């Protein structure tokens, strides 16, 4: 019997507790909507034992995937309901959205199908991206979300056009519906609703009126329990509240989601949403009145930042148990933006509960945000008291002018009319532009599609965004034999000509933005990559298949941004495209000048001694290096134009990808993995051990297991978002360093030894936590000052092997709404061998994003390291192991066998070959 799932629900409701007596019904084939294992259970309760399967097909071609009757499984594994295998004459592939390249089996993607009965297009539409041709014939992009399992079975998971994008994360309504329709006696349909902060939020519309009062209280919690906080419902709405008696359906029984979404939108605009029970979890910011209690305001903002329902947060909830410092920084920004209230990071740490924070905000002027401090406006070029490097010294300023002016002339600029400021680069930033290990060292490329945006309005918005963010309209220039500076160009027509390209460029579709000029050494870059010059370049494109929209690709060197300041730029650009007021930021020049002034202060000297002691003996750690070096250089991303020691040109045959040429793309695309470990929250609550400390310890353990040594070392990037070399009492009177508009990042080095006998897990974690506190205290120490503490051998080894691995903890920005900026590409070319970016997602979830040098590691190596890392994280955070010696951990990863490494003699031979000897 063919049927849609809703027909089974209707039959079950009509029969009540009675089973349908039948003799001949042996097989029910479902189609037309997603069917879950609970739909199967309901069918068997109603009809008794029989075969059940799901047929997948469509009007454009007829049947696509089905189970032969004799092969239908009696039960599906782990609640996964597949539709079987492609029918005769039909080919199925699963690709990433907006791609035509098949994904590996087991990965979620978009279903494409080819068959002998497939139509070749739609009547009246000359060009349609849903159809394309290759050597196999005509393919149809179905828009359906699915997985092809290793066995070849196809599972349909939902519709991509139904996907809800909540704060940048994709949420499948079908997954939520499967949970809600389970054992509740209800029928729920989940649709996306607009939200001022998150862009879209999931809302459940539920039928089953008389049962909703009993079930509604637990539905949102049920979703969080099964799927996690990112799937949390914003609201549960009875169908009757929308003025509907039953769900609007097609003739095939499918719910008309678009019609339902329109009714929901009208309902939400007509009145303030009043979610049922813990469905109030993610209330909108515009539902607050001025007179609302501060606790209510704080609970709302924290719930959105943490991605948890409000009901899980009470006045005595300790936020320190749920959020790390980076998450707190995001909270500060949202609190200020939505409610014009201010809490500093230190205030949140000292007042960890929501009740304490509300009391603090309620005191006099405490909650009012401090005014932003910008660089004072000035007519004409900077004078001797405006350039910290030449403070009060007119001759020194004249010398700087003489060095800068010729470079300005190359770009049609002049000192008097075009130079706004001179800002000194610290050691880390200077290294990014002067240590040119290849053409694309430290270069980032981003591409954005801007829907419903004209090319002209995008160009104008870019001008406004660059005006608000000076570092992105800067050039790097040597200002002495030992110093490098940012030269800020005044925002005027000559500036736009240098940094923006608005010359009638176009692409066929938005996805082509990711490929335009890829690998072109003249166009796929910005001027400052070749030598002193501009550190940013943006090109505006029209999109042929969507004339009402535009796109932008930009290139920028890391010396002009960090993750936080770049997000400021994205927010500003998005706000300008939306016609909103932009948020002012704190001047980067004030921070950079302070760092320069204090670089030889007692604070800096103390930091140098700390790092000198920590890194002493580094030359002896070669065997502990991960990855072991197989080819010259550590170059994540495109290594074209790489150079060897002394700047000698590198030879292509010395850097061969371990996985072949496809390995280059895979390494730059990277791997993502989500770690789920509920014990991280308990560890933080009971011992003040943050998640980043656990992951740092776990990475160190995996490193030592892979190298069979007792030492692990890797670089870290510290945020540097503190006022440098200032006492905390003085710094508290300044604007928050979290709002500084520029690259405050600093380099730090971790050397972790495991030679302490019988050290238990909790002691290891506390040791690393305490060391991190010192590293944070001394993070603004100039790198050159720290290196001066080391022997020549240690210094050389650090500058060489210190690039091998990078551990980075980055802020979670999923709550940001960028409705006008849809990211198509994010490419970074870091000079490192193995690059780890970790992001806390709240409630024991951490996402890892890892990229690597394809000539040092293969994808299989990295996947194995991720697997080992997950095992160690779970072992370290398990309360049963807190007081167990770390040496008792599982040893299955002990001394992984590296592919043949390049030894010192081979490296020396490579250097000779590159120099022509």
PDB file of N, CA and C in Angstrom, residues 752-812:
ATOM      1  N   UNK A 752      55.842  21.896  27.074  1.00  0.00           N
ATOM      2  CA  UNK A 752      55.167  21.128  28.121  1.00  0.00           C
ATOM      3  C   UNK A 752      55.937  19.830  28.342  1.00  0.00           C
ATOM      4  N   UNK A 753      56.492  19.691  29.527  1.00  0.00           N
ATOM      5  CA  UNK A 753      57.279  18.506  29.867  1.00  0.00           C
ATOM      6  C   UNK A 753      56.457  17.532  30.699  1.00  0.00           C
ATOM      7  N   UNK A 754      56.661  16.245  30.450  1.00  0.00           N
ATOM      8  CA  UNK A 754      55.957  15.195  31.178  1.00  0.00           C
ATOM      9  C   UNK A 754      56.940  14.317  31.954  1.00  0.00           C
ATOM     10  N   UNK A 755      58.008  14.926  32.466  1.00  0.00           N
ATOM     11  CA  UNK A 755      59.012  14.140  33.183  1.00  0.00           C
ATOM     12  C   UNK A 755      58.803  14.164  34.690  1.00  0.00           C
ATOM     13  N   UNK A 756      57.648  14.699  35.132  1.00  0.00           N
ATOM     14  CA  UNK A 756      57.352  14.729  36.566  1.00  0.00           C
ATOM     15  C   UNK A 756      56.695  13.408  36.949  1.00  0.00           C
ATOM     16  N   UNK A 757      57.341  12.648  37.779  1.00  0.00           N
ATOM     17  CA  UNK A 757      56.880  11.303  38.109  1.00  0.00           C
ATOM     18  C   UNK A 757      55.528  11.334  38.810  1.00  0.00           C
ATOM     19  N   UNK A 758      54.658  10.415  38.376  1.00  0.00           N
ATOM     20  CA  UNK A 758      53.365  10.179  39.029  1.00  0.00           C
ATOM     21  C   UNK A 758      52.490  11.430  39.108  1.00  0.00           C
ATOM     22  N   UNK A 759      52.650  12.374  38.182  1.00  0.00           N
ATOM     23  CA  UNK A 759      51.784  13.558  38.177  1.00  0.00           C
ATOM     24  C   UNK A 759      50.374  13.132  37.777  1.00  0.00           C
ATOM     25  N   UNK A 760      49.389  13.481  38.600  1.00  0.00           N
ATOM     26  CA  UNK A 760      48.013  13.095  38.296  1.00  0.00           C
ATOM     27  C   UNK A 760      47.392  14.132  37.366  1.00  0.00           C
ATOM     28  N   UNK A 761      46.295  13.737  36.752  1.00  0.00           N
ATOM     29  CA  UNK A 761      45.672  14.569  35.720  1.00  0.00           C
ATOM     30  C   UNK A 761      45.346  15.966  36.211  1.00  0.00           C
ATOM     31  N   UNK A 762      44.724  16.065  37.383  1.00  0.00           N
ATOM     32  CA  UNK A 762      44.286  17.382  37.854  1.00  0.00           C
ATOM     33  C   UNK A 762      45.481  18.291  38.115  1.00  0.00           C
ATOM     34  N   UNK A 763      46.604  17.705  38.554  1.00  0.00           N
ATOM     35  CA  UNK A 763      47.811  18.516  38.779  1.00  0.00           C
ATOM     36  C   UNK A 763      48.402  18.996  37.456  1.00  0.00           C
ATOM     37  N   UNK A 764      48.363  18.135  36.439  1.00  0.00           N
ATOM     38  CA  UNK A 764      48.823  18.545  35.111  1.00  0.00           C
ATOM     39  C   UNK A 764      47.988  19.716  34.603  1.00  0.00           C
ATOM     40  N   UNK A 765      46.676  19.595  34.724  1.00  0.00           N
ATOM     41  CA  UNK A 765      45.794  20.648  34.215  1.00  0.00           C
ATOM     42  C   UNK A 765      45.980  21.947  34.986  1.00  0.00           C
ATOM     43  N   UNK A 766      46.177  21.853  36.295  1.00  0.00           N
ATOM     44  CA  UNK A 766      46.404  23.067  37.091  1.00  0.00           C
ATOM     45  C   UNK A 766      47.747  23.695  36.742  1.00  0.00           C
ATOM     46  N   UNK A 767      48.736  22.856  36.457  1.00  0.00           N
ATOM     47  CA  UNK A 767      50.055  23.375  36.069  1.00  0.00           C
ATOM     48  C   UNK A 767      49.945  24.170  34.768  1.00  0.00           C
ATOM     49  N   UNK A 768      49.211  23.626  33.803  1.00  0.00           N
ATOM     50  CA  UNK A 768      49.053  24.330  32.533  1.00  0.00           C
ATOM     51  C   UNK A 768      48.174  25.570  32.686  1.00  0.00           C
ATOM     52  N   UNK A 769      47.170  25.490  33.554  1.00  0.00           N
ATOM     53  CA  UNK A 769      46.323  26.668  33.803  1.00  0.00           C
ATOM     54  C   UNK A 769      47.142  27.804  34.398  1.00  0.00           C
ATOM     55  N   UNK A 770      47.969  27.483  35.386  1.00  0.00           N
ATOM     56  CA  UNK A 770      48.784  28.520  36.035  1.00  0.00           C
ATOM     57  C   UNK A 770      49.799  29.111  35.061  1.00  0.00           C
ATOM     58  N   UNK A 771      50.363  28.245  34.211  1.00  0.00           N
ATOM     59  CA  UNK A 771      51.321  28.751  33.229  1.00  0.00           C
ATOM     60  C   UNK A 771      50.622  29.649  32.207  1.00  0.00           C
ATOM     61  N   UNK A 772      49.377  29.293  31.849  1.00  0.00           N
ATOM     62  CA  UNK A 772      48.636  30.131  30.904  1.00  0.00           C
ATOM     63  C   UNK A 772      48.346  31.506  31.500  1.00  0.00           C
ATOM     64  N   UNK A 773      48.104  31.556  32.803  1.00  0.00           N
ATOM     65  CA  UNK A 773      47.872  32.848  33.456  1.00  0.00           C
ATOM     66  C   UNK A 773      49.112  33.736  33.355  1.00  0.00           C
ATOM     67  N   UNK A 774      50.289  33.129  33.505  1.00  0.00           N
ATOM     68  CA  UNK A 774      51.525  33.903  33.350  1.00  0.00           C
ATOM     69  C   UNK A 774      51.733  34.324  31.893  1.00  0.00           C
ATOM     70  N   UNK A 775      51.445  33.400  30.970  1.00  0.00           N
ATOM     71  CA  UNK A 775      51.598  33.728  29.550  1.00  0.00           C
ATOM     72  C   UNK A 775      50.675  34.878  29.159  1.00  0.00           C
ATOM     73  N   UNK A 776      49.465  34.891  29.724  1.00  0.00           N
ATOM     74  CA  UNK A 776      48.527  35.983  29.449  1.00  0.00           C
ATOM     75  C   UNK A 776      49.033  37.290  30.053  1.00  0.00           C
ATOM     76  N   UNK A 777      49.575  37.200  31.262  1.00  0.00           N
ATOM     77  CA  UNK A 777      50.100  38.405  31.921  1.00  0.00           C
ATOM     78  C   UNK A 777      51.233  39.024  31.093  1.00  0.00           C
ATOM     79  N   UNK A 778      52.079  38.165  30.514  1.00  0.00           N
ATOM     80  CA  UNK A 778      53.259  38.655  29.795  1.00  0.00           C
ATOM     81  C   UNK A 778      53.087  38.625  28.269  1.00  0.00           C
ATOM     82  N   UNK A 779      51.853  38.521  27.791  1.00  0.00           N
ATOM     83  CA  UNK A 779      51.640  38.298  26.360  1.00  0.00           C
ATOM     84  C   UNK A 779      52.112  39.450  25.477  1.00  0.00           C
ATOM     85  N   UNK A 780      52.226  40.653  26.029  1.00  0.00           N
ATOM     86  CA  UNK A 780      52.653  41.803  25.212  1.00  0.00           C
ATOM     87  C   UNK A 780      54.171  41.969  25.169  1.00  0.00           C
ATOM     88  N   UNK A 781      54.890  41.040  25.763  1.00  0.00           N
ATOM     89  CA  UNK A 781      56.358  41.113  25.729  1.00  0.00           C
ATOM     90  C   UNK A 781      56.863  41.063  24.291  1.00  0.00           C
ATOM     91  N   UNK A 782      57.691  42.008  23.867  1.00  0.00           N
ATOM     92  CA  UNK A 782      58.216  41.973  22.494  1.00  0.00           C
ATOM     93  C   UNK A 782      58.975  40.676  22.226  1.00  0.00           C
ATOM     94  N   UNK A 783      58.717  40.074  21.081  1.00  0.00           N
ATOM     95  CA  UNK A 783      59.370  38.819  20.731  1.00  0.00           C
ATOM     96  C   UNK A 783      60.887  38.977  20.705  1.00  0.00           C
ATOM     97  N   UNK A 784      61.369  40.088  20.191  1.00  0.00           N
ATOM     98  CA  UNK A 784      62.819  40.303  20.110  1.00  0.00           C
ATOM     99  C   UNK A 784      63.448  40.347  21.493  1.00  0.00           C
ATOM    100  N   UNK A 785      62.733  40.888  22.469  1.00  0.00           N
ATOM    101  CA  UNK A 785      63.250  40.963  23.833  1.00  0.00           C
ATOM    102  C   UNK A 785      63.337  39.566  24.445  1.00  0.00           C
ATOM    103  N   UNK A 786      62.329  38.732  24.165  1.00  0.00           N
ATOM    104  CA  UNK A 786      62.349  37.359  24.675  1.00  0.00           C
ATOM    105  C   UNK A 786      63.463  36.551  24.019  1.00  0.00           C
ATOM    106  N   UNK A 787      63.645  36.716  22.711  1.00  0.00           N
ATOM    107  CA  UNK A 787      64.687  35.968  22.002  1.00  0.00           C
ATOM    108  C   UNK A 787      66.079  36.349  22.476  1.00  0.00           C
ATOM    109  N   UNK A 788      66.241  37.586  22.914  1.00  0.00           N
ATOM    110  CA  UNK A 788      67.551  38.042  23.384  1.00  0.00           C
ATOM    111  C   UNK A 788      67.991  37.297  24.634  1.00  0.00           C
ATOM    112  N   UNK A 789      67.057  36.652  25.342  1.00  0.00           N
ATOM    113  CA  UNK A 789      67.387  35.897  26.546  1.00  0.00           C
ATOM    114  C   UNK A 789      67.971  34.521  26.223  1.00  0.00           C
ATOM    115  N   UNK A 790      67.875  34.087  24.945  1.00  0.00           N
ATOM    116  CA  UNK A 790      68.241  32.726  24.578  1.00  0.00           C
ATOM    117  C   UNK A 790      69.639  32.661  23.975  1.00  0.00           C
ATOM    118  N   UNK A 791      70.199  31.462  24.003  1.00  0.00           N
ATOM    119  CA  UNK A 791      71.474  31.237  23.327  1.00  0.00           C
ATOM    120  C   UNK A 791      71.243  31.270  21.821  1.00  0.00           C
ATOM    121  N   UNK A 792      72.315  31.386  21.075  1.00  0.00           N
ATOM    122  CA  UNK A 792      72.207  31.427  19.616  1.00  0.00           C
ATOM    123  C   UNK A 792      71.560  30.150  19.087  1.00  0.00           C
ATOM    124  N   UNK A 793      71.945  28.997  19.660  1.00  0.00           N
ATOM    125  CA  UNK A 793      71.386  27.720  19.200  1.00  0.00           C
ATOM    126  C   UNK A 793      69.891  27.639  19.483  1.00  0.00           C
ATOM    127  N   UNK A 794      69.480  28.048  20.691  1.00  0.00           N
ATOM    128  CA  UNK A 794      68.057  28.011  21.040  1.00  0.00           C
ATOM    129  C   UNK A 794      67.262  28.985  20.177  1.00  0.00           C
ATOM    130  N   UNK A 795      67.834  30.153  19.947  1.00  0.00           N
ATOM    131  CA  UNK A 795      67.138  31.177  19.161  1.00  0.00           C
ATOM    132  C   UNK A 795      66.927  30.693  17.723  1.00  0.00           C
ATOM    133  N   UNK A 796      67.962  30.122  17.119  1.00  0.00           N
ATOM    134  CA  UNK A 796      67.850  29.622  15.745  1.00  0.00           C
ATOM    135  C   UNK A 796      66.823  28.497  15.657  1.00  0.00           C
ATOM    136  N   UNK A 797      66.865  27.579  16.623  1.00  0.00           N
ATOM    137  CA  UNK A 797      65.920  26.455  16.627  1.00  0.00           C
ATOM    138  C   UNK A 797      64.483  26.940  16.776  1.00  0.00           C
ATOM    139  N   UNK A 798      64.280  27.941  17.629  1.00  0.00           N
ATOM    140  CA  UNK A 798      62.928  28.450  17.871  1.00  0.00           C
ATOM    141  C   UNK A 798      62.356  29.099  16.614  1.00  0.00           C
ATOM    142  N   UNK A 799      63.161  29.896  15.929  1.00  0.00           N
ATOM    143  CA  UNK A 799      62.685  30.575  14.725  1.00  0.00           C
ATOM    144  C   UNK A 799      62.423  29.591  13.593  1.00  0.00           C
ATOM    145  N   UNK A 800      63.096  28.446  13.618  1.00  0.00           N
ATOM    146  CA  UNK A 800      62.933  27.438  12.573  1.00  0.00           C
ATOM    147  C   UNK A 800      61.819  26.454  12.931  1.00  0.00           C
ATOM    148  N   UNK A 801      62.003  25.712  14.033  1.00  0.00           N
ATOM    149  CA  UNK A 801      61.052  24.655  14.391  1.00  0.00           C
ATOM    150  C   UNK A 801      59.796  25.187  15.068  1.00  0.00           C
ATOM    151  N   UNK A 802      59.873  26.425  15.558  1.00  0.00           N
ATOM    152  CA  UNK A 802      58.702  26.993  16.226  1.00  0.00           C
ATOM    153  C   UNK A 802      57.514  27.171  15.307  1.00  0.00           C
ATOM    154  N   UNK A 803      57.740  27.085  13.997  1.00  0.00           N
ATOM    155  CA  UNK A 803      56.649  27.221  13.035  1.00  0.00           C
ATOM    156  C   UNK A 803      55.919  25.903  12.792  1.00  0.00           C
ATOM    157  N   UNK A 804      56.398  24.818  13.401  1.00  0.00           N
ATOM    158  CA  UNK A 804      55.875  23.498  13.043  1.00  0.00           C
ATOM    159  C   UNK A 804      54.401  23.324  13.374  1.00  0.00           C
ATOM    160  N   UNK A 805      53.930  23.873  14.499  1.00  0.00           N
ATOM    161  CA  UNK A 805      52.555  23.606  14.934  1.00  0.00           C
ATOM    162  C   UNK A 805      51.987  24.827  15.653  1.00  0.00           C
ATOM    163  N   UNK A 806      50.704  25.105  15.420  1.00  0.00           N
ATOM    164  CA  UNK A 806      50.047  26.275  16.007  1.00  0.00           C
ATOM    165  C   UNK A 806      48.752  25.850  16.687  1.00  0.00           C
ATOM    166  N   UNK A 807      48.622  26.216  17.967  1.00  0.00           N
ATOM    167  CA  UNK A 807      47.400  25.972  18.752  1.00  0.00           C
ATOM    168  C   UNK A 807      46.713  27.317  18.953  1.00  0.00           C
ATOM    169  N   UNK A 808      45.459  27.410  18.526  1.00  0.00           N
ATOM    170  CA  UNK A 808      44.758  28.695  18.575  1.00  0.00           C
ATOM    171  C   UNK A 808      43.344  28.488  19.108  1.00  0.00           C
ATOM    172  N   UNK A 809      42.929  29.338  20.040  1.00  0.00           N
ATOM    173  CA  UNK A 809      41.558  29.292  20.584  1.00  0.00           C
ATOM    174  C   UNK A 809      40.850  30.554  20.109  1.00  0.00           C
ATOM    175  N   UNK A 810      39.831  30.391  19.264  1.00  0.00           N
ATOM    176  CA  UNK A 810      39.216  31.555  18.617  1.00  0.00           C
ATOM    177  C   UNK A 810      37.800  31.771  19.134  1.00  0.00           C
ATOM    178  N   UNK A 811      37.319  33.015  19.083  1.00  0.00           N
ATOM    179  CA  UNK A 811      35.975  33.315  19.593  1.00  0.00           C
ATOM    180  C   UNK A 811      34.894  32.652  18.753  1.00  0.00           C
ATOM    181  N   UNK A 812      33.790  32.319  19.412  1.00  0.00           N
ATOM    182  CA  UNK A 812      32.606  31.801  18.720  1.00  0.00           C
ATOM    183  C   UNK A 812      31.776  32.987  18.245  1.00  0.00           C
TER     184      UNK A 812
END
